Each structure stands twice: as C-alpha cells, then as structure tokens.
JSON list of C-alpha atoms in Angstrom, two decimals:
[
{"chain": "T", "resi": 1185, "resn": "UNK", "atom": "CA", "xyz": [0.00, 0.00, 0.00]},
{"chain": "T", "resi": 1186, "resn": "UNK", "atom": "CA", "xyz": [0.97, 3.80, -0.81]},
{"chain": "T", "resi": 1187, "resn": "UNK", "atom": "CA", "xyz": [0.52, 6.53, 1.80]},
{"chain": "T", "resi": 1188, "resn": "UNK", "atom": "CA", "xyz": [0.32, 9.32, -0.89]},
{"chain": "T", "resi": 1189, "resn": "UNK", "atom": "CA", "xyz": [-3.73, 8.95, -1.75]},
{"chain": "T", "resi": 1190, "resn": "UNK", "atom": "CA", "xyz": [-2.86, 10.51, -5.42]},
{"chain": "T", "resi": 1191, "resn": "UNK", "atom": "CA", "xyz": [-1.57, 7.07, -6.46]},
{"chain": "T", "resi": 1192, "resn": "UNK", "atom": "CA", "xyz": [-4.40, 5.43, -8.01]},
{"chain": "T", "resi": 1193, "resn": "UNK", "atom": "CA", "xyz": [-4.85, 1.56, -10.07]},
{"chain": "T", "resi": 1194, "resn": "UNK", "atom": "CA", "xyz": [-3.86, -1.26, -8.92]},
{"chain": "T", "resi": 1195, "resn": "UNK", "atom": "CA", "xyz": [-0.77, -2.43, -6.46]},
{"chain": "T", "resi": 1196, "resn": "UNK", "atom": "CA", "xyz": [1.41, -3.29, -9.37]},
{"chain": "T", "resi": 1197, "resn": "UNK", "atom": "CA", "xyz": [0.88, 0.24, -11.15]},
{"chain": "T", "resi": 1198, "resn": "UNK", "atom": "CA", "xyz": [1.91, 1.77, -8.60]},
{"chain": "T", "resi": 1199, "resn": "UNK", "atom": "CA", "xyz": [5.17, 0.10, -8.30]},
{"chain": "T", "resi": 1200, "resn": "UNK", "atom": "CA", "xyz": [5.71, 1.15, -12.02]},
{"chain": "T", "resi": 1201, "resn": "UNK", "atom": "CA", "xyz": [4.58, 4.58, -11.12]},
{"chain": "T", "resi": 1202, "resn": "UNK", "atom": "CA", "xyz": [7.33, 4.67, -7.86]},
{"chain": "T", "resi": 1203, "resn": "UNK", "atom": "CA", "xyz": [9.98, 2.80, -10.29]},
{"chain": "T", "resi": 1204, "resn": "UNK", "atom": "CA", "xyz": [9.40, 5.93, -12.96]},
{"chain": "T", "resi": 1205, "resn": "UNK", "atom": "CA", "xyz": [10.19, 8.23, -10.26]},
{"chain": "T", "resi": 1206, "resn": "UNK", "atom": "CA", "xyz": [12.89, 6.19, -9.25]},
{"chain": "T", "resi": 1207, "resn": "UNK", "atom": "CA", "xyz": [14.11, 6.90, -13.11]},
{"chain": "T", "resi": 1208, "resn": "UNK", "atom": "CA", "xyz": [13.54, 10.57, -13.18]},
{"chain": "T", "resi": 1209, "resn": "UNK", "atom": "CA", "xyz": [15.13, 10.95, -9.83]},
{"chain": "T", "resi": 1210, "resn": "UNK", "atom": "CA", "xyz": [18.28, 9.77, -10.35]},
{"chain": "T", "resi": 1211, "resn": "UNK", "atom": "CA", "xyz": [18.98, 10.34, -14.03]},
{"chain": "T", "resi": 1212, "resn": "UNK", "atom": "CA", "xyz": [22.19, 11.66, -14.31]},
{"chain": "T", "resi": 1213, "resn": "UNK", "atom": "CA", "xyz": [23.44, 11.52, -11.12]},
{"chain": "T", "resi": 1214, "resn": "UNK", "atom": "CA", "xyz": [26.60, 8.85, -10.42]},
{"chain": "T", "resi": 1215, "resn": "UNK", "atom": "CA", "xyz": [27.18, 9.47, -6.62]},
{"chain": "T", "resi": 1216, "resn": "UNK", "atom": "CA", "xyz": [26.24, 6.14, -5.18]},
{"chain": "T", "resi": 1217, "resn": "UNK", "atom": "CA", "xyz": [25.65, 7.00, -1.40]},
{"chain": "T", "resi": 1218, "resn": "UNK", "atom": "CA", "xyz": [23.35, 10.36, -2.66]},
{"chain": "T", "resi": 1219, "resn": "UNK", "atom": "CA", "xyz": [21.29, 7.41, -5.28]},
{"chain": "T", "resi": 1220, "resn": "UNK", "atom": "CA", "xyz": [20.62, 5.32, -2.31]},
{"chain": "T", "resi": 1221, "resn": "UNK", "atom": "CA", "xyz": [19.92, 8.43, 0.15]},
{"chain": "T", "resi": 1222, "resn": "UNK", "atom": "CA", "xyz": [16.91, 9.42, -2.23]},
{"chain": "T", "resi": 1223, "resn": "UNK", "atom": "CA", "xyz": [16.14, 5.79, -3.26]},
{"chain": "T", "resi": 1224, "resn": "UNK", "atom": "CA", "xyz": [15.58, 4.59, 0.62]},
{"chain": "T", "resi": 1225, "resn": "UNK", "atom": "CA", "xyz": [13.48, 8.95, 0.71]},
{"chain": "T", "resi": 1226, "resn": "UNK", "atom": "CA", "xyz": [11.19, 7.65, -2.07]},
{"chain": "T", "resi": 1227, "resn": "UNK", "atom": "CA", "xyz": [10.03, 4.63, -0.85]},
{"chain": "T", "resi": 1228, "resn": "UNK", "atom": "CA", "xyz": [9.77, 5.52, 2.71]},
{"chain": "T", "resi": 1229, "resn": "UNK", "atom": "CA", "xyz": [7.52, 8.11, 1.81]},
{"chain": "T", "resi": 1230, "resn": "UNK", "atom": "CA", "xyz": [5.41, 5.63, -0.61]},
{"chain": "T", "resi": 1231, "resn": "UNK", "atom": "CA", "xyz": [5.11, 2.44, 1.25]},
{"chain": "T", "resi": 1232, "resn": "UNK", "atom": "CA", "xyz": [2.25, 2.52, 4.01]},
{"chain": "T", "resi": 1233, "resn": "UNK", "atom": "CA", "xyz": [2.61, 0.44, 6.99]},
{"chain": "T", "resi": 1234, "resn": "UNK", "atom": "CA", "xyz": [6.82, 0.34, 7.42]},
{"chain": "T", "resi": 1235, "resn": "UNK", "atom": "CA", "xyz": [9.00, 1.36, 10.20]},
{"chain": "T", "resi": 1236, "resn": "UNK", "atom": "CA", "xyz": [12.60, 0.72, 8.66]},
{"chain": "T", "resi": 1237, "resn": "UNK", "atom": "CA", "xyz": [13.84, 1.29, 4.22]},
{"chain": "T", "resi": 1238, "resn": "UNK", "atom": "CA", "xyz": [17.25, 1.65, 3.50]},
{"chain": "T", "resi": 1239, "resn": "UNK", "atom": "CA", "xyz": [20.46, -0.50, 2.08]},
{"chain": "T", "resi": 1240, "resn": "UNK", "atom": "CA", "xyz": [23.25, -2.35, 3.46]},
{"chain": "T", "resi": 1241, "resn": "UNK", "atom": "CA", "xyz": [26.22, -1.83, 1.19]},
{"chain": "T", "resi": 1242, "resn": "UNK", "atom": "CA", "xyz": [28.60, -5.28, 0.39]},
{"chain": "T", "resi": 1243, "resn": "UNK", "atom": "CA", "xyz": [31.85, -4.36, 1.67]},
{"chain": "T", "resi": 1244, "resn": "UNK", "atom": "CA", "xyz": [34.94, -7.04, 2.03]},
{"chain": "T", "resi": 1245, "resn": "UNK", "atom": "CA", "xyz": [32.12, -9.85, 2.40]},
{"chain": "T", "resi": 1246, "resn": "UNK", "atom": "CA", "xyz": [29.87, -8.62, 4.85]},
{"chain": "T", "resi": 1247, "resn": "UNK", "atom": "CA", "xyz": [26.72, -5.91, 4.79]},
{"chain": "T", "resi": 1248, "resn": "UNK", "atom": "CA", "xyz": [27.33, -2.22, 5.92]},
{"chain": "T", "resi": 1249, "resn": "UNK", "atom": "CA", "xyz": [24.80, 0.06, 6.69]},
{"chain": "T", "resi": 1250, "resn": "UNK", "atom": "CA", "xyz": [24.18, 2.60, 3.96]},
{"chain": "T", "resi": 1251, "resn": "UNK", "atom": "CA", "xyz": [21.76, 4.86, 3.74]},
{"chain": "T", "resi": 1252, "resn": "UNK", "atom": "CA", "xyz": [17.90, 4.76, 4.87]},
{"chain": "T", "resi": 1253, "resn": "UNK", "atom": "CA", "xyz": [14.87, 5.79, 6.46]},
{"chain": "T", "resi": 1254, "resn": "UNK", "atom": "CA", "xyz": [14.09, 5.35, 10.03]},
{"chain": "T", "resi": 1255, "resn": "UNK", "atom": "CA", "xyz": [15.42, 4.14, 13.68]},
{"chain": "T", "resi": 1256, "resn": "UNK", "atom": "CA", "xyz": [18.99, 3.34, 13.78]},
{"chain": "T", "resi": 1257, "resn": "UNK", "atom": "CA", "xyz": [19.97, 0.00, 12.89]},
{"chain": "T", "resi": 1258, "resn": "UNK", "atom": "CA", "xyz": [22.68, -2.96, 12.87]},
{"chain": "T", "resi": 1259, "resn": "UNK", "atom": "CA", "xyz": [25.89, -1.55, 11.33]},
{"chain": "T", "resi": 1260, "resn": "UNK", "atom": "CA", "xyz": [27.42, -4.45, 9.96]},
{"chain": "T", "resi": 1261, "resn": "UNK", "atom": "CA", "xyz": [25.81, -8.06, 9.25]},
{"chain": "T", "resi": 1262, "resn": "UNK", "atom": "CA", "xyz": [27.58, -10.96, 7.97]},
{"chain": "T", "resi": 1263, "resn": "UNK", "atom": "CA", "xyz": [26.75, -12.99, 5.14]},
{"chain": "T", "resi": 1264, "resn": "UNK", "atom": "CA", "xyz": [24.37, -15.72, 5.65]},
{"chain": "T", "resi": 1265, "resn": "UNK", "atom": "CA", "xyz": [23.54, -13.95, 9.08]},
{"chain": "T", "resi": 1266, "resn": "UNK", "atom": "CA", "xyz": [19.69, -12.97, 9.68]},
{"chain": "T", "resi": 1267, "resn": "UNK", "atom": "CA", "xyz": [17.39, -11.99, 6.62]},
{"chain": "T", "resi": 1268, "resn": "UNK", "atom": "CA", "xyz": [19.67, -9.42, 4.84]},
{"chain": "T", "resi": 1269, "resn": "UNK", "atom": "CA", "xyz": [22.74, -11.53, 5.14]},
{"chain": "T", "resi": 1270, "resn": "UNK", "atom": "CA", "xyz": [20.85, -14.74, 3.90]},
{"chain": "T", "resi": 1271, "resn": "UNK", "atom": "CA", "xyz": [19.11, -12.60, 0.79]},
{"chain": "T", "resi": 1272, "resn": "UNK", "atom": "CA", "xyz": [22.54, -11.25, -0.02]},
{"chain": "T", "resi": 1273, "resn": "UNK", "atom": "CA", "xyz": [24.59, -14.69, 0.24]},
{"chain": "T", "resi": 1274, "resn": "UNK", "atom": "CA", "xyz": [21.91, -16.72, -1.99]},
{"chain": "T", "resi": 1275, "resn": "UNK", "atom": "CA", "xyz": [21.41, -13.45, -3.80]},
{"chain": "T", "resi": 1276, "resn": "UNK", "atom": "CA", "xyz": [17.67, -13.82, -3.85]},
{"chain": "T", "resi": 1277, "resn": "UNK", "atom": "CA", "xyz": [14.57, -12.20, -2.47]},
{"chain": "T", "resi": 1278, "resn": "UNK", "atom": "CA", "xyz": [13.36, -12.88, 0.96]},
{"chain": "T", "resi": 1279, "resn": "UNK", "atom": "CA", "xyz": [9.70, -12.62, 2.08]},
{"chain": "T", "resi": 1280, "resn": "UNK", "atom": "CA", "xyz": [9.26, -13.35, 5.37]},
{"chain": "T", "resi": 1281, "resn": "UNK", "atom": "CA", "xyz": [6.01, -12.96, 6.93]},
{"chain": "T", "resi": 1282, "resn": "UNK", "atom": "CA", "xyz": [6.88, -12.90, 10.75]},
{"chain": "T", "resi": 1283, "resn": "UNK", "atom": "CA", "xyz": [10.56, -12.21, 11.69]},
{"chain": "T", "resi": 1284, "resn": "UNK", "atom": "CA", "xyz": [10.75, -13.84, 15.29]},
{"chain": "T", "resi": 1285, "resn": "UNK", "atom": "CA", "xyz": [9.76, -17.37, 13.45]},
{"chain": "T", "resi": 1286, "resn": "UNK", "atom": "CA", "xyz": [13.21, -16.81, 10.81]},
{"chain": "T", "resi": 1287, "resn": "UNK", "atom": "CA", "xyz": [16.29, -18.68, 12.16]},
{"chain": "T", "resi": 1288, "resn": "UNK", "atom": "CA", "xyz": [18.74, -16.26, 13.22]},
{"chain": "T", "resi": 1289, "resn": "UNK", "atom": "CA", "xyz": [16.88, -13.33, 12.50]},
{"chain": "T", "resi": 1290, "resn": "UNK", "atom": "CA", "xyz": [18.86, -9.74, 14.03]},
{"chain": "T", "resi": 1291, "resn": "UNK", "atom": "CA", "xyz": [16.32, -7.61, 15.89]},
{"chain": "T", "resi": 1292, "resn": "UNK", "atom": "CA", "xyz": [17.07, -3.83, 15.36]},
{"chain": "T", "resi": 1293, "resn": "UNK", "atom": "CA", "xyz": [14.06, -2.75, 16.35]},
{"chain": "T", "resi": 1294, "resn": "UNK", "atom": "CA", "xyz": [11.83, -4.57, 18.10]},
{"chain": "T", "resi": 1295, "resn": "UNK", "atom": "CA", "xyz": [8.75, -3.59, 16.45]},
{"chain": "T", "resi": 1296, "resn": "UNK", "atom": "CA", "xyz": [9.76, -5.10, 13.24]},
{"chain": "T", "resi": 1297, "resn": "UNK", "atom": "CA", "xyz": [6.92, -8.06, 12.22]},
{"chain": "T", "resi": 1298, "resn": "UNK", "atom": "CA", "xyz": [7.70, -8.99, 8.82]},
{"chain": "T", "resi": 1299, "resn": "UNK", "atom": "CA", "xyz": [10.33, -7.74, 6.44]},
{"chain": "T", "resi": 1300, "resn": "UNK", "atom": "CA", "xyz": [11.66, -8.27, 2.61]},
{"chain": "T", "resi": 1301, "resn": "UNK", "atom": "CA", "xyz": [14.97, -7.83, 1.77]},
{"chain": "T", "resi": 1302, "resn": "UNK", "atom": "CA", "xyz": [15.71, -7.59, -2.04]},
{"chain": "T", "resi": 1303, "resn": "UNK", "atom": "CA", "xyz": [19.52, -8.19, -3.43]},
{"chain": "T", "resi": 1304, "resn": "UNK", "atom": "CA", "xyz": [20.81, -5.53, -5.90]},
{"chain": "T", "resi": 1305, "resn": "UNK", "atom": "CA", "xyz": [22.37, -6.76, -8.31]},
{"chain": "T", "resi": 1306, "resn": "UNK", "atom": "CA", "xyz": [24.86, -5.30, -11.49]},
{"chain": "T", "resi": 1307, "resn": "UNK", "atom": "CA", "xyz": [26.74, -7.21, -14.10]},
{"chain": "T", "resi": 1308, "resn": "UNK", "atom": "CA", "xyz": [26.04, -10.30, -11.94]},
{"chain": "T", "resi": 1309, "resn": "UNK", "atom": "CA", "xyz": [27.61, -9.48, -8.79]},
{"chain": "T", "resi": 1310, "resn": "UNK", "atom": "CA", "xyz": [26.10, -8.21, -5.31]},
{"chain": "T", "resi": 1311, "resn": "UNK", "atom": "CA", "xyz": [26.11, -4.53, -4.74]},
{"chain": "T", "resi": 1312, "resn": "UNK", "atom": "CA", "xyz": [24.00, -5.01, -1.87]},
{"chain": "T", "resi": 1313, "resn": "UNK", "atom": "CA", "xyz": [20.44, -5.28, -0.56]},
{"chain": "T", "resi": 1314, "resn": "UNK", "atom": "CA", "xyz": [17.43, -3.35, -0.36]},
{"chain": "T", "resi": 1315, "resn": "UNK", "atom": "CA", "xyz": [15.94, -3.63, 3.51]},
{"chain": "T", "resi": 1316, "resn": "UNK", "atom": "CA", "xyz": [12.22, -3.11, 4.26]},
{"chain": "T", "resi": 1317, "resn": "UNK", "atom": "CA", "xyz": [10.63, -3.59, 7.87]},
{"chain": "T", "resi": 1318, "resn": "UNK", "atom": "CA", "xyz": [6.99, -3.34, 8.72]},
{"chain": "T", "resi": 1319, "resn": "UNK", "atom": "CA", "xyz": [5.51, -3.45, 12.18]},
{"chain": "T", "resi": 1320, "resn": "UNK", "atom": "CA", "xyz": [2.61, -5.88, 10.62]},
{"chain": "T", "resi": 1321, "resn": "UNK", "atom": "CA", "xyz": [2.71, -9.90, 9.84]},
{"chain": "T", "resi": 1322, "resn": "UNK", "atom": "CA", "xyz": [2.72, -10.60, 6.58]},
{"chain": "T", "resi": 1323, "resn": "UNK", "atom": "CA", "xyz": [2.95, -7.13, 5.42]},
{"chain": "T", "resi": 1324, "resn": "UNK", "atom": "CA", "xyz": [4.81, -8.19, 1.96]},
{"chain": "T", "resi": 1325, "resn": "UNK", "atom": "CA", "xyz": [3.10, -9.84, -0.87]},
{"chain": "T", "resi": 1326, "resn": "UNK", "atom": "CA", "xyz": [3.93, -11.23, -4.00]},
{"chain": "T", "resi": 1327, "resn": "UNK", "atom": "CA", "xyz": [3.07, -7.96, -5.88]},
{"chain": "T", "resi": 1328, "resn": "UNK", "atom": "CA", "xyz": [5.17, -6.25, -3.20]},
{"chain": "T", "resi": 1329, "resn": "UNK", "atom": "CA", "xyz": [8.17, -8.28, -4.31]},
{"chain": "T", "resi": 1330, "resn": "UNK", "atom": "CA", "xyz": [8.20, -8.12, -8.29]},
{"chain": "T", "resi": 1331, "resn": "UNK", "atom": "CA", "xyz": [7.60, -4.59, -7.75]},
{"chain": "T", "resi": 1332, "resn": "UNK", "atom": "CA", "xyz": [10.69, -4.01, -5.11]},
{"chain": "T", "resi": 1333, "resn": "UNK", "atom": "CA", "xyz": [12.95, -6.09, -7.57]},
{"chain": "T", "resi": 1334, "resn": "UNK", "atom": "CA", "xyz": [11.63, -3.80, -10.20]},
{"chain": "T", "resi": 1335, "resn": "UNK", "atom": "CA", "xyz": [12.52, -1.00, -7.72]},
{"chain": "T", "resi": 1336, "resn": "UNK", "atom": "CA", "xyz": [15.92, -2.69, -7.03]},
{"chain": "T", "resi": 1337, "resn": "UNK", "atom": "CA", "xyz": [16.87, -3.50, -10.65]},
{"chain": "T", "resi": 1338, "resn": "UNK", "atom": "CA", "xyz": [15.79, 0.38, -11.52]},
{"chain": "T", "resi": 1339, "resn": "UNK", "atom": "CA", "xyz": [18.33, 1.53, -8.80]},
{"chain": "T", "resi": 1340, "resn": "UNK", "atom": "CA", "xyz": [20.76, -1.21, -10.28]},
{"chain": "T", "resi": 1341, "resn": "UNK", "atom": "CA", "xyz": [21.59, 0.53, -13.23]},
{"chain": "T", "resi": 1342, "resn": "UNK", "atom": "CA", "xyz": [22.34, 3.83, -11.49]},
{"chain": "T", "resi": 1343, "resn": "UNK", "atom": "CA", "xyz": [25.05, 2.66, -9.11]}
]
C-alpha cells in the first residue's frame, strides 16, 4: 500500500509509477551514497505500513549500513547472518512474513513483524540489498516483491 492517496490503479501500477520516479530521480546523477539516500526517501515516503527502508552496502564480504529511512539499525551483518545476510549470500529475495519465526533473525528494532529484503544486483555481482521492515505480519506480498525487484533492478543501473 501507498501513503500518498494521489496514487491510483492497482498495487502493481503503482510500483511502475514509484519505479518511474525512481528513473527521473536519479537520471544523471553517479554518486552512489546520494542514489541510495533518495532511493531509501522515495520509498519511505510511498510504502504505508513500514517502520525501517534503507540499504546495506557489500563491503569485504559482509553488509554495511548505507543509507535509509528510520530508527537506527545494525551496522554491519555478515553474510548468511539474519534476513539481509541470507538474501545477499543466496542473492535472492526474501519474504518473510513474521521475523521472530526466521532462524537467526537480528532484531534492530523490536517492532519489526515482517520484512523483505531484495539483493541488488549489477553485471552479476552483489552490490548489496534493499531492507524493508513493517511493524505488521505478513505485510509483503507477491506484488510487493516483483515490484521491489523492479525497484531494485531500476536503482541497479544507477550505481
């Protein structure tokens, strides 16, 4: 769901009207950190019903906070730790529809319910990964996903 009201049509429009804007946004521009500053910006202010949006960064094999929307978080995460580091070492999507129920999950905030955590990829290799935390179960959806990897494969090509 989208907080702004003017967004209108169905769930999957929307994502293609947010991954536009994504477009527009960033055209031009080749500084990573200020890509992922107003990527994380852009979908904070779209999604309804999340608490944490932002990026961990692959650096020397393990996840480091970039930038995002929300409480402070985990700094660093290791591959195959929790949901990021599991999304970023199979380099797939993760849905997971209640966080306390996911083997090894790292709390950050407490409030966190569900979460999906969507690898970006370039050229084949892991830039990263694309955090979202809502304080509902089962907040994420399988219209929610294609339209993040849309999202992340948008961002992708600008980093």
């Amino acid at each position: 769901m989208f907080k702004t009201e003017s967004y209108t049509g169905t769930k999957e429009e929307r994502y293609e009207s947010v991954v536009r804007q994504l477009a527009a946004l960033l055209e031009g521009e080749t500084d990573r950190i200020a890509n992922l500053a107003n990527a994380s910006a852009l979908l904070h202010q779209f999604l309804s019903d999340v608490n944490w949006v932002g990026f961990y960064i692959l650096k020397h094999q393990e996840l480091v906070l970039g930038p995002f929307q929300g409480l402070p978080a985990c700094v660093r995460i290791p591959l195959g730790k929790g949901v990021c580091g599991t999304s970023a070492q199979r380099m797939e999507t993760m849905r997971v529809d209640d966080v306390h129920a996911f083997p090894g999950h790292i709390a950050c905030d407490a409030a966190s319910r569900s979460e999906i955590v969507v690898p970006i990829i370039k050229q084949g290799q892991l830039l990263g990964v694309l955090d979202i935390d809502s304080p509902l179960p089962s907040r994420f959806d399988e219209a929610d996903q294609r339209g993040l990897e849309a999202f992340a494969e948008e961002l992708a090509a600008h980093l």
